[in-house]
Amino acid sequence: MPVSNCLRVTWRRVFGAALVAAVLAFCSALCSAASVHGVVTDASGARVAGAAVTLISNGKVVGAAVSGPNGSFQILTGTSGRFFLVVSAKGFRQLHTPDFYAGQFNAVERDVVLEPAWVRESIVVTATGTPTPQPQTSAAISVLSPLDLALRNNLVSALRLMPGVFVTQDGQRGAQASLFIRGGDSDDNMVTLDGVDVGDLGGQFDFGTLSTTAIESAEVYRGPDSDLYGADAESGVVSLITPRGTTSFPSLLFQGDAGNLSTSDEQLELAGARGKYDYLGAFSWLQTANDLPMDEYHVATTAANLGWQPNTNTQLRVTLHSGVDATGVPNAWNFYHVTDDATEKDQDIFMSASIENQTTQSFHNTVLYGLTRKREQYHLWRQDGSGVFDAYGDSYGYPVTITGANGYSVTGRALLDYAGTYPQGYQLVNNRDQIVYRGGVTITPYLSALIGFQYENERGAEPGSSTYTPVERSNYDYLAEVHGGFKQRLFYTLAGDLERYSLFGTQTPPRAGLSYYVLRPRRGILSGTRVLFNYGEAVREPSLTDQFYSLYNFLATNGGQSTIQQLHIMPLAAPAVRTYEGGVEQDFLNQRVIFKSNFFHNEFGSQIEYVGLDLVPELLPNLTPAQQNQLEQFLQANGAYELSINSEAYRALGVETSVESGLGRNIFLRGGYTYLDAVVQRSFTNDDLALLGPIPTYKGIPIGEVSPLQGARPFRRPPHTGYFTATYAAKRVTAEFTSAFVSRSDDSDFLAGDAYGANPNSLLLPNRNLDHGYTQADVGGSYQLNSWLGIYAQTDNLFGERYIAPIGYPSLPVNFRTGLLLQWGIGSGH
């Protein structure tokens, strides 16, 4: 054969072999490339076909797909790194998923839930313990988004912007702020930060000192949820979330502002993600003089969020929040016209460390360690007053006329500070370590299960000027829950919990929920109708203060055994609640408008009521008047102004309504109204008239001095509340107007004495409608001048309302801040 022919044949064979090898290599690479797959659904669980799914890495498109008739999609890429998906479909809001890490040969599953283009329907966790679209739960949940919190440096005003809740703050910025949900007490709510219980032992939580620094969003669950969260979730759950770093290289954000009342606020945040790691660190400093003498306030907040994904299915994460604040405590200025020289300082540390693992496609595990360290220090540095003292050396304020929202008035001098050695003070310590396990498994397309275990070791102490009483509690919770749905129409939840608490023993609260689409979401005027039902029971752990200063312990220690027997007083027990709820959700105009209405009926039993120290003479008649006064002064010096007892029962029923709507893609409107009918069914003061004597009166009207009377409303539960918000968000401009409306509510001025004790009840006013109603309106906005510089402004209390706080406490006047926002690296990720 000629050489030329041999060369031709050899070349053909080499070329053919190379071509086959190339094809095989290509197929091998294709088969082993990273795969991102999943299913696109709407909020009701229906599959969405034709959705555009884009895979982004380092700010670049690295793959794309379109969801098929069954909503499924798959994207192949031969690279490793951090990715996120951008998903869009006609009639839905464009969605950016959280970022994730994928190796070169990993298969990653990312299901996507789209929400309507004109409204907001969030993925929530507090209802079932696993991420679930709101329309697939029966629970009443509201979500504060990053936009809702962007211009606010605390949560107090933002929490008012949802149905079924009421917030009260005993003073101005930095003063104690409490949340009431559906008629429950302010201690009846569990507050979690990244899954960690951050409340005091017994549920109390002060929102007044909590900064919004490094808080991305807040879920508020309205209803009992002890089966999932243990004791303290008696009326609701507030779940706070820390943001994560997402940009492909370090991004730096600084914002600083200044306003009236010597207010300034500075925040610095550094965040990013690289490979298997993501990170975020933040620090802020806020200070203000407020509008009263000796009421300065400052708070420093530090936060961090560090994540590591060793592989696609496993994630380790640590978050940390630290807050240090100090504020003046001027007391109720309107009752004295003189301020206390007092301060309160808080040092709080919250940490979570978690491991999440997607063991199989249907089995997910989470182990969480939570740490809470809280210390509150109060000091009354000297005895203040107008210079008027009684025979015991107690000091009084200036003559004042007090007028309630009900129109009734009294005039006199109110007791301000007891006699004694100053400075006086107390310290309250709440420490908690908890281990939480949650295991979720999908059994069938219609059935998922969640099992869990939680252990808490709680340690607290309430030392006063001469005593130190430590306490330790060990608590165990075992939970089981099943939930699921049928044909994107019927969704259900059944849950139970076995709780073993060292303070009050064993409880087994159940919970059940049902949601049914009578009319599935569709196009048209009536574009979806859903009905729901919930039943639940829950308990609450008594607080440290309740435990230390229980009426039973007080009487047993001070020779009051006869009073214990006569009044049938028992050791402290767990407050409890039972609730029924039914509701309807109606969508209009292709889901451009969503209307929700819920009816709830709560029965609160064994609630903790407080007995004033002025009743010491009746409770301990064996002591001389001098001994009784000495004991009363001693208790107040150690932070005890009241004694606790499980003597109150009341029911709270009502209706929540809300409407949400979007105008185009930039304007979002939200509003709501809640009617609450709460009535006290049992009260210690009414039960024991024979021993305690007649109930104080004002012109023949009975008055509950420190707790409501039978047949009256619980204190600080207004029957009418509402809100309205309008938000505009575009590429460069954001603007928000918010308003909260509150009717008058029952309360006490807690003033049992005038000068020299001549008439111990002369300053008490009738409880009915004592606190004023108000309308609080706020407005704020921002403008992005260029890619790295923006300006913003926020004005609160536009109408200058004086009575946003309870009676006696003047509210902040109109207050405003304006500042600059500087950012580098934002937008390089997503």
PDB file of C-alpha atoms in Angstrom, residues 430-611:
ATOM      1  CA  ASN A 430     -31.691  35.013  83.645  1.00  0.00           C
ATOM      2  CA  ASN A 431     -29.385  32.377  82.154  1.00  0.00           C
ATOM      3  CA  ARG A 432     -30.434  29.549  79.881  1.00  0.00           C
ATOM      4  CA  ASP A 433     -28.714  26.753  77.963  1.00  0.00           C
ATOM      5  CA  GLN A 434     -30.846  24.646  75.648  1.00  0.00           C
ATOM      6  CA  ILE A 435     -30.385  21.695  73.325  1.00  0.00           C
ATOM      7  CA  VAL A 436     -32.981  21.258  70.584  1.00  0.00           C
ATOM      8  CA  TYR A 437     -33.383  18.426  68.084  1.00  0.00           C
ATOM      9  CA  ARG A 438     -35.853  18.472  65.205  1.00  0.00           C
ATOM     10  CA  GLY A 439     -36.230  15.644  62.695  1.00  0.00           C
ATOM     11  CA  GLY A 440     -38.539  16.062  59.745  1.00  0.00           C
ATOM     12  CA  VAL A 441     -39.494  13.276  57.332  1.00  0.00           C
ATOM     13  CA  THR A 442     -41.731  13.208  54.271  1.00  0.00           C
ATOM     14  CA  ILE A 443     -43.597   9.886  54.446  1.00  0.00           C
ATOM     15  CA  THR A 444     -45.914  10.312  51.449  1.00  0.00           C
ATOM     16  CA  PRO A 445     -46.827  13.306  49.263  1.00  0.00           C
ATOM     17  CA  TYR A 446     -49.729  13.844  51.674  1.00  0.00           C
ATOM     18  CA  LEU A 447     -48.023  13.227  55.009  1.00  0.00           C
ATOM     19  CA  SER A 448     -44.964  14.684  56.741  1.00  0.00           C
ATOM     20  CA  ALA A 449     -43.911  14.149  60.324  1.00  0.00           C
ATOM     21  CA  LEU A 450     -41.799  16.092  62.785  1.00  0.00           C
ATOM     22  CA  ILE A 451     -40.347  14.736  65.997  1.00  0.00           C
ATOM     23  CA  GLY A 452     -38.320  16.678  68.474  1.00  0.00           C
ATOM     24  CA  PHE A 453     -36.712  16.954  71.859  1.00  0.00           C
ATOM     25  CA  GLN A 454     -35.697  19.961  73.896  1.00  0.00           C
ATOM     26  CA  TYR A 455     -33.758  20.273  77.125  1.00  0.00           C
ATOM     27  CA  GLU A 456     -33.370  23.526  79.040  1.00  0.00           C
ATOM     28  CA  ASN A 457     -31.174  24.295  81.991  1.00  0.00           C
ATOM     29  CA  GLU A 458     -32.313  27.602  83.436  1.00  0.00           C
ATOM     30  CA  ARG A 459     -30.506  29.476  86.166  1.00  0.00           C
ATOM     31  CA  GLY A 460     -31.557  32.739  87.677  1.00  0.00           C
ATOM     32  CA  ALA A 461     -31.003  34.993  90.609  1.00  0.00           C
ATOM     33  CA  GLU A 462     -32.709  38.050  91.988  1.00  0.00           C
ATOM     34  CA  PRO A 463     -30.359  39.563  94.546  1.00  0.00           C
ATOM     35  CA  GLY A 464     -31.502  42.678  96.341  1.00  0.00           C
ATOM     36  CA  SER A 465     -29.726  44.971  98.728  1.00  0.00           C
ATOM     37  CA  SER A 466     -29.414  42.330 101.426  1.00  0.00           C
ATOM     38  CA  THR A 467     -30.564  39.015  99.954  1.00  0.00           C
ATOM     39  CA  TYR A 468     -29.475  36.692  97.157  1.00  0.00           C
ATOM     40  CA  THR A 469     -31.809  33.945  96.036  1.00  0.00           C
ATOM     41  CA  PRO A 470     -30.556  31.669  93.237  1.00  0.00           C
ATOM     42  CA  VAL A 471     -32.755  29.178  91.445  1.00  0.00           C
ATOM     43  CA  GLU A 472     -32.169  26.417  88.904  1.00  0.00           C
ATOM     44  CA  ARG A 473     -34.722  24.720  86.675  1.00  0.00           C
ATOM     45  CA  SER A 474     -34.358  21.684  84.400  1.00  0.00           C
ATOM     46  CA  ASN A 475     -37.050  21.337  81.758  1.00  0.00           C
ATOM     47  CA  TYR A 476     -37.722  18.623  79.154  1.00  0.00           C
ATOM     48  CA  ASP A 477     -40.003  18.672  76.106  1.00  0.00           C
ATOM     49  CA  TYR A 478     -40.869  15.828  73.733  1.00  0.00           C
ATOM     50  CA  LEU A 479     -42.932  16.703  70.666  1.00  0.00           C
ATOM     51  CA  ALA A 480     -44.548  14.914  67.748  1.00  0.00           C
ATOM     52  CA  GLU A 481     -46.356  16.472  64.830  1.00  0.00           C
ATOM     53  CA  VAL A 482     -47.847  15.400  61.518  1.00  0.00           C
ATOM     54  CA  HIS A 483     -48.902  17.741  58.749  1.00  0.00           C
ATOM     55  CA  GLY A 484     -49.622  17.578  55.069  1.00  0.00           C
ATOM     56  CA  GLY A 485     -52.183  18.228  52.358  1.00  0.00           C
ATOM     57  CA  PHE A 486     -54.381  16.666  49.692  1.00  0.00           C
ATOM     58  CA  LYS A 487     -54.547  17.910  46.102  1.00  0.00           C
ATOM     59  CA  GLN A 488     -53.496  21.469  47.035  1.00  0.00           C
ATOM     60  CA  ARG A 489     -56.900  21.940  48.649  1.00  0.00           C
ATOM     61  CA  LEU A 490     -56.894  20.476  52.177  1.00  0.00           C
ATOM     62  CA  PHE A 491     -54.025  21.089  54.623  1.00  0.00           C
ATOM     63  CA  TYR A 492     -53.832  19.836  58.206  1.00  0.00           C
ATOM     64  CA  THR A 493     -51.634  19.823  61.334  1.00  0.00           C
ATOM     65  CA  LEU A 494     -51.877  17.576  64.409  1.00  0.00           C
ATOM     66  CA  ALA A 495     -49.385  17.989  67.224  1.00  0.00           C
ATOM     67  CA  GLY A 496     -48.796  17.084  70.839  1.00  0.00           C
ATOM     68  CA  ASP A 497     -46.155  17.709  73.461  1.00  0.00           C
ATOM     69  CA  LEU A 498     -45.044  16.085  76.697  1.00  0.00           C
ATOM     70  CA  GLU A 499     -43.555  18.752  78.960  1.00  0.00           C
ATOM     71  CA  ARG A 500     -41.756  18.067  82.211  1.00  0.00           C
ATOM     72  CA  TYR A 501     -40.930  21.281  84.076  1.00  0.00           C
ATOM     73  CA  SER A 502     -39.261  21.269  87.458  1.00  0.00           C
ATOM     74  CA  LEU A 503     -41.371  24.177  88.731  1.00  0.00           C
ATOM     75  CA  PHE A 504     -44.884  22.951  87.883  1.00  0.00           C
ATOM     76  CA  GLY A 505     -44.672  19.312  86.807  1.00  0.00           C
ATOM     77  CA  THR A 506     -45.941  17.573  83.662  1.00  0.00           C
ATOM     78  CA  GLN A 507     -48.245  18.998  80.990  1.00  0.00           C
ATOM     79  CA  THR A 508     -49.470  17.580  77.655  1.00  0.00           C
ATOM     80  CA  PRO A 509     -50.844  20.433  75.490  1.00  0.00           C
ATOM     81  CA  PRO A 510     -52.311  19.436  72.090  1.00  0.00           C
ATOM     82  CA  ARG A 511     -52.771  21.471  68.914  1.00  0.00           C
ATOM     83  CA  ALA A 512     -54.759  20.881  65.718  1.00  0.00           C
ATOM     84  CA  GLY A 513     -55.247  22.931  62.580  1.00  0.00           C
ATOM     85  CA  LEU A 514     -57.206  22.552  59.344  1.00  0.00           C
ATOM     86  CA  SER A 515     -57.199  24.669  56.188  1.00  0.00           C
ATOM     87  CA  TYR A 516     -59.453  24.018  53.183  1.00  0.00           C
ATOM     88  CA  TYR A 517     -59.735  25.768  49.826  1.00  0.00           C
ATOM     89  CA  VAL A 518     -63.440  25.976  49.024  1.00  0.00           C
ATOM     90  CA  LEU A 519     -62.407  27.743  45.830  1.00  0.00           C
ATOM     91  CA  ARG A 520     -58.864  27.177  44.621  1.00  0.00           C
ATOM     92  CA  PRO A 521     -56.781  30.190  43.489  1.00  0.00           C
ATOM     93  CA  ARG A 522     -57.620  31.087  39.906  1.00  0.00           C
ATOM     94  CA  ARG A 523     -58.257  34.035  37.625  1.00  0.00           C
ATOM     95  CA  GLY A 524     -61.418  36.057  38.176  1.00  0.00           C
ATOM     96  CA  ILE A 525     -63.105  38.438  40.596  1.00  0.00           C
ATOM     97  CA  LEU A 526     -63.357  35.765  43.288  1.00  0.00           C
ATOM     98  CA  SER A 527     -59.958  34.164  42.775  1.00  0.00           C
ATOM     99  CA  GLY A 528     -59.705  31.921  45.835  1.00  0.00           C
ATOM    100  CA  THR A 529     -61.616  31.111  49.021  1.00  0.00           C
ATOM    101  CA  ARG A 530     -60.059  29.371  52.019  1.00  0.00           C
ATOM    102  CA  VAL A 531     -61.530  28.470  55.419  1.00  0.00           C
ATOM    103  CA  LEU A 532     -59.521  27.425  58.462  1.00  0.00           C
ATOM    104  CA  PHE A 533     -59.886  26.118  62.002  1.00  0.00           C
ATOM    105  CA  ASN A 534     -57.468  25.843  64.935  1.00  0.00           C
ATOM    106  CA  TYR A 535     -57.590  24.363  68.410  1.00  0.00           C
ATOM    107  CA  GLY A 536     -54.797  24.528  70.952  1.00  0.00           C
ATOM    108  CA  GLU A 537     -53.787  24.483  74.585  1.00  0.00           C
ATOM    109  CA  ALA A 538     -50.678  25.915  76.197  1.00  0.00           C
ATOM    110  CA  VAL A 539     -49.050  26.723  79.525  1.00  0.00           C
ATOM    111  CA  ARG A 540     -46.538  29.273  80.761  1.00  0.00           C
ATOM    112  CA  GLU A 541     -43.688  28.956  83.201  1.00  0.00           C
ATOM    113  CA  PRO A 542     -43.912  31.522  86.053  1.00  0.00           C
ATOM    114  CA  SER A 543     -41.174  34.131  86.079  1.00  0.00           C
ATOM    115  CA  LEU A 544     -38.360  34.461  88.597  1.00  0.00           C
ATOM    116  CA  THR A 545     -40.070  37.449  90.197  1.00  0.00           C
ATOM    117  CA  ASP A 546     -43.331  35.493  90.461  1.00  0.00           C
ATOM    118  CA  GLN A 547     -41.487  32.604  92.083  1.00  0.00           C
ATOM    119  CA  PHE A 548     -39.444  34.697  94.511  1.00  0.00           C
ATOM    120  CA  TYR A 549     -42.333  36.925  95.559  1.00  0.00           C
ATOM    121  CA  SER A 550     -45.230  34.489  95.494  1.00  0.00           C
ATOM    122  CA  LEU A 551     -47.926  35.281  98.031  1.00  0.00           C
ATOM    123  CA  TYR A 552     -47.785  31.706  99.317  1.00  0.00           C
ATOM    124  CA  ASN A 553     -44.041  31.887 100.049  1.00  0.00           C
ATOM    125  CA  PHE A 554     -44.392  35.356 101.564  1.00  0.00           C
ATOM    126  CA  LEU A 555     -47.095  34.275 103.997  1.00  0.00           C
ATOM    127  CA  ALA A 556     -45.380  31.000 104.874  1.00  0.00           C
ATOM    128  CA  THR A 557     -42.136  32.858 105.657  1.00  0.00           C
ATOM    129  CA  ASN A 558     -43.710  35.644 107.710  1.00  0.00           C
ATOM    130  CA  GLY A 559     -46.122  33.720 109.911  1.00  0.00           C
ATOM    131  CA  GLY A 560     -49.194  33.918 107.712  1.00  0.00           C
ATOM    132  CA  GLN A 561     -50.228  30.235 107.838  1.00  0.00           C
ATOM    133  CA  SER A 562     -53.692  31.170 109.053  1.00  0.00           C
ATOM    134  CA  THR A 563     -54.169  33.445 106.048  1.00  0.00           C
ATOM    135  CA  ILE A 564     -53.019  30.632 103.740  1.00  0.00           C
ATOM    136  CA  GLN A 565     -55.666  28.338 105.147  1.00  0.00           C
ATOM    137  CA  GLN A 566     -58.398  30.963 105.240  1.00  0.00           C
ATOM    138  CA  LEU A 567     -57.870  32.044 101.601  1.00  0.00           C
ATOM    139  CA  HIS A 568     -56.940  28.552 100.331  1.00  0.00           C
ATOM    140  CA  ILE A 569     -53.723  29.926  98.825  1.00  0.00           C
ATOM    141  CA  MET A 570     -51.666  27.354  96.933  1.00  0.00           C
ATOM    142  CA  PRO A 571     -48.043  27.271  95.749  1.00  0.00           C
ATOM    143  CA  LEU A 572     -47.374  28.884  92.391  1.00  0.00           C
ATOM    144  CA  ALA A 573     -48.660  26.934  89.356  1.00  0.00           C
ATOM    145  CA  ALA A 574     -48.476  27.291  85.572  1.00  0.00           C
ATOM    146  CA  PRO A 575     -50.912  29.704  83.883  1.00  0.00           C
ATOM    147  CA  ALA A 576     -52.800  27.977  81.058  1.00  0.00           C
ATOM    148  CA  VAL A 577     -54.934  28.767  78.021  1.00  0.00           C
ATOM    149  CA  ARG A 578     -57.340  26.945  75.718  1.00  0.00           C
ATOM    150  CA  THR A 579     -58.265  28.445  72.360  1.00  0.00           C
ATOM    151  CA  TYR A 580     -60.655  27.901  69.437  1.00  0.00           C
ATOM    152  CA  GLU A 581     -60.214  29.753  66.176  1.00  0.00           C
ATOM    153  CA  GLY A 582     -62.029  29.863  62.855  1.00  0.00           C
ATOM    154  CA  GLY A 583     -61.423  32.040  59.845  1.00  0.00           C
ATOM    155  CA  VAL A 584     -61.819  32.738  56.161  1.00  0.00           C
ATOM    156  CA  GLU A 585     -59.471  34.079  53.513  1.00  0.00           C
ATOM    157  CA  GLN A 586     -60.856  35.517  50.269  1.00  0.00           C
ATOM    158  CA  ASP A 587     -58.810  36.533  47.218  1.00  0.00           C
ATOM    159  CA  PHE A 588     -60.132  39.080  44.729  1.00  0.00           C
ATOM    160  CA  LEU A 589     -59.179  40.260  41.237  1.00  0.00           C
ATOM    161  CA  ASN A 590     -56.644  37.595  40.315  1.00  0.00           C
ATOM    162  CA  GLN A 591     -55.153  37.691  43.834  1.00  0.00           C
ATOM    163  CA  ARG A 592     -54.528  41.428  43.641  1.00  0.00           C
ATOM    164  CA  VAL A 593     -56.459  41.790  46.917  1.00  0.00           C
ATOM    165  CA  ILE A 594     -56.434  39.366  49.866  1.00  0.00           C
ATOM    166  CA  PHE A 595     -58.949  39.684  52.690  1.00  0.00           C
ATOM    167  CA  LYS A 596     -58.584  37.680  55.915  1.00  0.00           C
ATOM    168  CA  SER A 597     -60.872  37.414  58.913  1.00  0.00           C
ATOM    169  CA  ASN A 598     -60.353  35.257  62.012  1.00  0.00           C
ATOM    170  CA  PHE A 599     -62.544  34.685  65.036  1.00  0.00           C
ATOM    171  CA  PHE A 600     -60.813  33.487  68.215  1.00  0.00           C
ATOM    172  CA  HIS A 601     -62.033  32.447  71.654  1.00  0.00           C
ATOM    173  CA  ASN A 602     -59.435  32.099  74.429  1.00  0.00           C
ATOM    174  CA  GLU A 603     -59.980  30.900  77.993  1.00  0.00           C
ATOM    175  CA  PHE A 604     -57.136  31.902  80.304  1.00  0.00           C
ATOM    176  CA  GLY A 605     -57.000  30.098  83.660  1.00  0.00           C
ATOM    177  CA  SER A 606     -54.702  30.103  86.708  1.00  0.00           C
ATOM    178  CA  GLN A 607     -53.358  33.452  85.555  1.00  0.00           C
ATOM    179  CA  ILE A 608     -50.960  35.205  87.865  1.00  0.00           C
ATOM    180  CA  GLU A 609     -52.462  38.167  89.660  1.00  0.00           C
ATOM    181  CA  TYR A 610     -50.572  40.677  91.772  1.00  0.00           C
ATOM    182  CA  VAL A 611     -51.419  41.707  95.307  1.00  0.00           C
TER     183      VAL A 611
END
